[in-house]
Coordinates of C-alpha atoms in Angstrom, one line a residue:
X1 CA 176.2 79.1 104.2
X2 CA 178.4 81.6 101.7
X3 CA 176.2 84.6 100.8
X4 CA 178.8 85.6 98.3
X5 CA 178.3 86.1 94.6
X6 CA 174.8 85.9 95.3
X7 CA 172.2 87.4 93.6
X8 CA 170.0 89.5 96.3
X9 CA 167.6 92.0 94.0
X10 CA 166.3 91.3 90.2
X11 CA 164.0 93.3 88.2
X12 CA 161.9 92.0 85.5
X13 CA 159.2 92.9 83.3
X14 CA 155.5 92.9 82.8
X15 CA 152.9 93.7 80.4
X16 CA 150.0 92.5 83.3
X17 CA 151.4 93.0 86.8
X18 CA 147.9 92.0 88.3
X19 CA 148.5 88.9 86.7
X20 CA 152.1 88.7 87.8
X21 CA 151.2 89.2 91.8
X22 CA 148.8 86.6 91.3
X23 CA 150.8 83.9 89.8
X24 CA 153.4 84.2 92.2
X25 CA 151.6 84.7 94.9
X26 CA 149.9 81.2 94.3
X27 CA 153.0 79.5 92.7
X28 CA 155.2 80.4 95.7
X29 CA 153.3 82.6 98.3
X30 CA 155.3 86.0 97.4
X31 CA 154.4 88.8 98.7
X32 CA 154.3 92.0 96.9
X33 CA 154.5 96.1 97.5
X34 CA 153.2 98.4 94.5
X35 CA 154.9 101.5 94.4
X36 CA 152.5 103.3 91.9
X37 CA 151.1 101.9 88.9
X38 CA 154.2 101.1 86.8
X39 CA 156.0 98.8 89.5
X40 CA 155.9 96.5 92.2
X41 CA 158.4 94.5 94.6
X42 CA 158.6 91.2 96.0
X43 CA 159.8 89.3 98.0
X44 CA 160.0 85.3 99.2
X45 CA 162.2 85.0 102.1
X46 CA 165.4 84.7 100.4
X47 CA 165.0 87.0 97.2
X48 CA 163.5 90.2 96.5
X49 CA 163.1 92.3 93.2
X50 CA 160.2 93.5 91.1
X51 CA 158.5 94.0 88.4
X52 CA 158.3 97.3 85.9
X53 CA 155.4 97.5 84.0
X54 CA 156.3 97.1 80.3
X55 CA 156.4 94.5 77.1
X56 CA 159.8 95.1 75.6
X57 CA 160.7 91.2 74.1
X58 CA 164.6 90.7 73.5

């Protein structure tokens, strides 16, 4: 399998990350790593990233 061009970390935001972890976690069985209040990583196996804590729309 070609691993180039491939997209290997994302970052997206949150308003509720409690609610986040537990979507995903039940969606697709991610697991997830706070690192403090404002942030937290996942990962599935094949794609990791995270989520910062925020409700910017655009």
């Amino acid at each position: 399998m070609n691993t180039h061009n491939r997209i290997n970390y994302i970052e997206f935001q949150a308003s509720d990350l409690e609610a986040i972890k537990d979507f995903y976690t039940r969606a697709f069985g991610w697991k997830f790593t706070d690192y403090g209040p404002d942030y937290v990583a996942f990962a599935d196996g094949s794609l990791e990233g995270g989520f910062a804590k925020g409700d910017r729309r655009g």
